[in-house]
XYZ file of C-alpha atoms in Angstrom:
337
model
C 107.793 13.473 104.421
C 111.149 12.133 105.649
C 112.641 13.814 108.708
C 114.527 12.735 111.813
C 111.798 11.448 114.133
C 108.050 11.631 113.632
C 107.958 15.345 112.757
C 110.398 18.114 111.861
C 112.237 18.912 115.091
C 114.051 22.018 113.863
C 112.651 24.088 110.995
C 114.523 26.877 109.237
C 112.639 29.445 107.160
C 114.920 31.001 104.552
C 113.713 34.480 103.548
C 116.781 36.359 102.288
C 114.721 39.148 100.733
C 113.930 42.792 101.378
C 111.522 44.226 103.928
C 108.126 43.518 102.349
C 109.040 39.959 101.383
C 110.416 39.282 104.857
C 107.126 40.430 106.375
C 105.204 38.094 104.051
C 107.444 35.230 105.184
C 105.936 35.625 108.653
C 102.637 34.353 107.239
C 103.770 30.736 107.551
C 104.712 30.974 111.222
C 101.223 30.480 112.734
C 100.383 27.325 110.732
C 103.852 25.868 111.362
C 103.466 26.261 115.103
C 99.943 24.827 115.017
C 101.097 21.817 112.992
C 104.264 21.218 115.001
C 103.959 22.853 118.434
C 106.989 20.972 119.760
C 109.285 22.032 116.928
C 111.741 24.902 117.174
C 111.676 27.437 114.351
C 114.484 29.630 113.086
C 114.480 32.231 110.345
C 117.352 33.345 108.078
C 116.935 36.908 106.845
C 118.934 39.876 105.647
C 120.714 41.777 108.385
C 118.738 45.007 108.041
C 115.360 43.282 108.529
C 116.387 41.003 111.414
C 114.841 43.286 114.058
C 111.440 42.553 112.540
C 111.588 39.165 114.217
C 113.372 39.986 117.470
C 111.045 38.854 120.242
C 108.561 37.255 117.845
C 106.673 34.673 119.940
C 106.720 32.063 117.157
C 110.455 32.255 116.375
C 113.172 30.657 118.479
C 116.257 31.847 116.563
C 117.019 34.655 114.112
C 120.010 34.238 111.766
C 120.996 37.425 109.960
C 123.340 38.013 107.029
C 123.294 39.882 103.750
C 123.888 37.503 100.809
C 127.164 38.293 99.090
C 125.367 38.052 95.726
C 122.580 40.530 96.522
C 122.111 44.143 97.600
C 120.036 45.594 100.399
C 118.422 49.066 100.076
C 121.034 51.778 100.487
C 123.874 49.250 100.733
C 126.199 47.340 98.471
C 126.341 43.587 98.165
C 126.804 41.618 101.359
C 130.283 40.563 102.442
C 131.373 36.927 102.298
C 132.676 36.840 105.893
C 129.435 37.752 107.718
C 127.465 35.482 105.413
C 129.716 32.524 106.239
C 129.442 33.264 109.968
C 125.641 33.101 109.795
C 125.831 29.977 107.621
C 128.176 28.332 110.149
C 125.757 29.192 112.955
C 122.959 27.549 110.986
C 125.075 24.475 110.304
C 125.834 24.065 114.005
C 122.115 24.407 114.806
C 121.427 21.125 112.955
C 118.124 22.002 111.359
C 116.399 19.004 109.797
C 114.002 20.950 107.547
C 114.449 24.137 105.486
C 111.527 25.967 103.889
C 113.229 28.087 101.229
C 111.009 30.956 100.125
C 111.521 32.687 96.769
C 114.003 29.928 96.094
C 117.050 30.239 93.877
C 120.107 28.036 93.572
C 122.464 29.852 95.957
C 119.961 29.717 98.813
C 119.242 26.053 98.250
C 122.933 25.188 97.862
C 123.693 27.024 101.126
C 121.107 24.897 102.924
C 122.478 21.703 101.404
C 126.029 22.576 102.432
C 124.717 23.394 105.925
C 123.690 19.739 106.202
C 119.931 20.303 106.260
C 118.462 17.011 104.971
C 114.985 18.234 103.987
C 115.123 21.192 101.612
C 111.727 22.334 100.369
C 110.917 25.014 97.825
C 109.539 25.863 94.420
C 111.510 24.930 91.337
C 112.758 28.305 90.113
C 116.031 30.009 89.185
C 117.885 26.663 89.129
C 116.870 25.966 92.735
C 115.825 22.417 91.856
C 119.492 21.403 91.576
C 119.797 21.452 95.374
C 116.238 20.824 96.584
C 115.120 17.337 97.443
C 111.473 18.451 97.488
C 111.040 20.773 94.512
C 107.509 21.763 93.577
C 106.429 23.487 90.380
C 105.715 27.187 90.732
C 102.000 28.021 90.915
C 100.358 29.841 88.044
C 101.690 33.351 87.616
C 99.836 36.185 89.278
C 99.046 34.704 92.685
C 99.948 36.500 95.891
C 103.313 35.711 97.466
C 101.616 34.739 100.749
C 99.434 32.250 98.883
C 102.549 30.729 97.314
C 104.069 30.298 100.772
C 100.872 28.703 102.057
C 100.802 26.395 99.035
C 104.327 25.216 99.808
C 103.252 24.127 103.284
C 100.145 22.422 101.939
C 102.076 20.482 99.313
C 104.875 19.251 101.538
C 103.010 18.640 104.801
C 99.789 17.551 103.068
C 97.652 19.819 105.240
C 94.903 22.129 103.925
C 95.260 25.690 105.175
C 92.957 28.662 104.719
C 94.263 32.142 103.830
C 93.106 33.300 107.269
C 95.506 30.746 108.768
C 98.411 32.403 106.976
C 98.355 36.125 107.659
C 101.583 38.011 108.361
C 101.816 39.105 111.973
C 104.522 41.057 113.783
C 104.857 42.062 117.425
C 106.332 45.188 119.009
C 108.684 44.768 121.953
C 107.960 46.435 125.320
C 110.861 48.866 124.880
C 109.484 49.984 121.522
C 106.028 50.517 123.005
C 107.733 52.574 125.704
C 109.420 54.635 122.969
C 106.017 55.156 121.340
C 104.510 56.328 124.618
C 107.196 58.976 125.082
C 107.319 60.098 121.443
C 103.537 60.302 121.018
C 103.143 62.250 124.255
C 105.783 64.740 123.090
C 104.011 65.159 119.728
C 100.491 65.247 121.161
C 99.373 62.156 119.244
C 96.845 59.616 120.475
C 96.545 56.011 119.367
C 94.166 55.483 116.396
C 93.771 59.237 115.854
C 96.439 59.875 113.218
C 97.314 58.722 109.698
C 100.824 57.735 108.596
C 101.915 58.779 105.096
C 104.822 57.040 103.375
C 105.938 58.679 100.125
C 108.915 56.728 98.811
C 110.059 53.332 97.551
C 113.061 52.011 95.671
C 111.364 52.599 92.310
C 110.265 56.073 91.184
C 107.426 54.613 89.129
C 105.934 53.301 92.390
C 105.959 56.764 94.002
C 102.965 59.098 93.898
C 104.499 62.526 93.160
C 105.307 64.849 96.055
C 103.169 67.524 94.407
C 100.166 65.200 94.788
C 100.990 64.530 98.437
C 101.312 68.274 99.068
C 97.891 68.862 97.478
C 96.443 65.955 99.488
C 97.612 67.560 102.746
C 96.389 70.987 101.665
C 92.946 69.468 101.142
C 92.996 67.924 104.646
C 93.887 70.946 106.804
C 92.493 69.548 110.075
C 93.943 66.046 109.832
C 96.691 64.705 112.092
C 99.383 63.049 110.005
C 102.814 61.506 110.490
C 105.146 61.541 107.483
C 107.449 58.518 107.537
C 110.866 58.716 105.875
C 113.339 55.878 105.616
C 117.131 56.286 105.706
C 118.223 59.011 103.284
C 114.664 59.937 102.266
C 114.090 63.117 104.291
C 116.222 65.249 101.961
C 113.907 64.308 99.078
C 111.124 66.336 100.710
C 112.930 69.620 100.089
C 110.968 70.872 97.026
C 107.698 70.643 98.993
C 108.927 70.646 102.585
C 106.964 73.760 103.636
C 103.708 72.507 102.114
C 104.060 68.982 103.494
C 105.299 69.693 107.014
C 102.524 72.097 107.908
C 100.909 72.401 111.338
C 99.433 69.080 112.401
C 101.988 67.038 110.446
C 104.857 65.325 112.262
C 107.962 63.927 110.597
C 109.661 60.742 111.721
C 112.895 59.974 109.893
C 114.739 56.640 109.828
C 113.126 54.974 112.846
C 114.415 51.590 113.912
C 112.322 48.637 112.791
C 111.187 48.210 116.388
C 110.006 51.818 116.528
C 108.373 51.402 113.124
C 106.396 48.389 114.352
C 105.214 50.335 117.404
C 104.287 53.476 115.443
C 102.377 51.689 112.696
C 100.533 49.524 115.197
C 98.993 52.672 116.713
C 98.034 54.389 113.442
C 94.420 54.879 112.446
C 95.433 54.384 108.820
C 98.615 54.064 106.753
C 98.718 55.405 103.179
C 101.631 54.651 100.867
C 102.870 52.798 97.830
C 104.146 49.314 97.080
C 106.918 49.180 99.677
C 107.968 47.503 102.906
C 106.433 49.776 105.587
C 102.927 49.146 104.244
C 103.499 45.407 104.772
C 104.755 46.067 108.303
C 101.620 48.142 109.000
C 99.282 45.394 107.794
C 101.162 42.772 109.827
C 100.726 44.982 112.892
C 96.955 45.063 112.381
C 96.781 48.611 111.007
C 94.473 49.582 108.179
C 96.262 50.346 104.921
C 95.384 52.266 101.774
C 97.946 51.281 99.124
C 98.676 53.266 95.967
C 99.848 50.974 93.175
C 101.257 51.838 89.774
C 103.337 49.366 87.714
C 102.830 46.486 90.149
C 99.525 44.979 91.250
C 98.114 44.380 94.741
C 97.014 40.887 93.746
C 100.667 39.838 93.708
C 102.340 41.942 96.373
C 99.677 43.903 98.245
C 99.780 44.068 102.055
C 97.932 41.395 104.004
C 96.851 41.496 107.612
C 93.965 41.728 110.055
C 93.029 45.341 109.353
C 90.915 46.902 106.617
C 93.040 46.876 103.465
C 92.302 48.671 100.225
C 94.350 49.362 97.117
C 94.065 51.937 94.355
C 95.895 51.219 91.122
C 96.640 53.503 88.204
C 99.523 53.499 85.772
C 101.339 55.753 85.524
C 100.785 56.390 89.221
C 101.305 60.122 88.775
C 97.930 60.233 87.014
C 96.058 59.007 90.103
C 93.822 61.963 91.098
C 94.096 63.462 94.556
C 90.286 63.401 94.775
C 90.312 59.612 94.386
C 92.742 59.142 97.280
C 90.791 61.521 99.528
C 87.533 59.710 98.747
C 89.109 56.326 99.488
C 90.522 57.589 102.791
C 87.064 58.801 103.832
C 85.699 55.233 103.478
C 87.757 54.038 106.430
C 86.078 54.261 109.843
C 87.093 57.226 112.030
C 89.338 55.139 114.291
C 90.078 52.275 111.920
C 92.081 49.367 113.276
C 91.989 45.608 113.479
C 91.617 45.425 117.267
């Protein structure tokens, strides 16, 4: 390991991915701070996920920009100007080490041009051209968090257990204050409601709305919160009356800070292979994931709560009875705390 001084003084984590991947990037923060408590740590993420890390106790700086070669959900490709402003900010910060997650050549080239001498990542998508510590990708099929942990182990030559590398996010005081007001208005108590998240960016990953409507019909006494991201509420229309029955609250397009607060107070979160389930797990909530074309062994949520996944492909063939039975296996006020 060759860095300025005896240890990396300034470490940049590069995680220019969407919500779930950004959450998984947080898994390397605890071991980094244990290994190098005197180092400062920055993270470079897409603009729309930057609030995930605002106020995170293990992060000193958040750099946000949408790559001009990639799209974010509901948006076009990033603009060159904002990307260059974030890159310039990083260059001026004089990081000596970059851990480039899900590496590809444009990310690694950006770090090289920013003058970061130690550039560490897996050799993939031509990233090795601009890495000076390029490791072979692990065998296919492993979890993304395990790949991140393996990168630390290989470069810093330190064994780490999976328990050392769990994603963890914190809610800010103002978001907890929002939760207090919103939950009081809705008559919800912490650990006494279940959050349902119906949608993702891929229809094959979505359990049909008809199944969700039947699920709620079969749980008439339950307290539920239906979570919709930006632009998703209108998709409820065919089953709006059945889904938004008495005892079901709708929250549409919350901020990421509000999302962290809400999910941290849920008894249980049920949804598909998408970002909010990762946020829930990183907040210590218990999660029941419904998987179709993808597998939980690669991209399932990780965290301190009770986590379970059901997988069936096509996902529309997953029986409602199976989901209800799985939900019943969670303790009445399930949580990690």
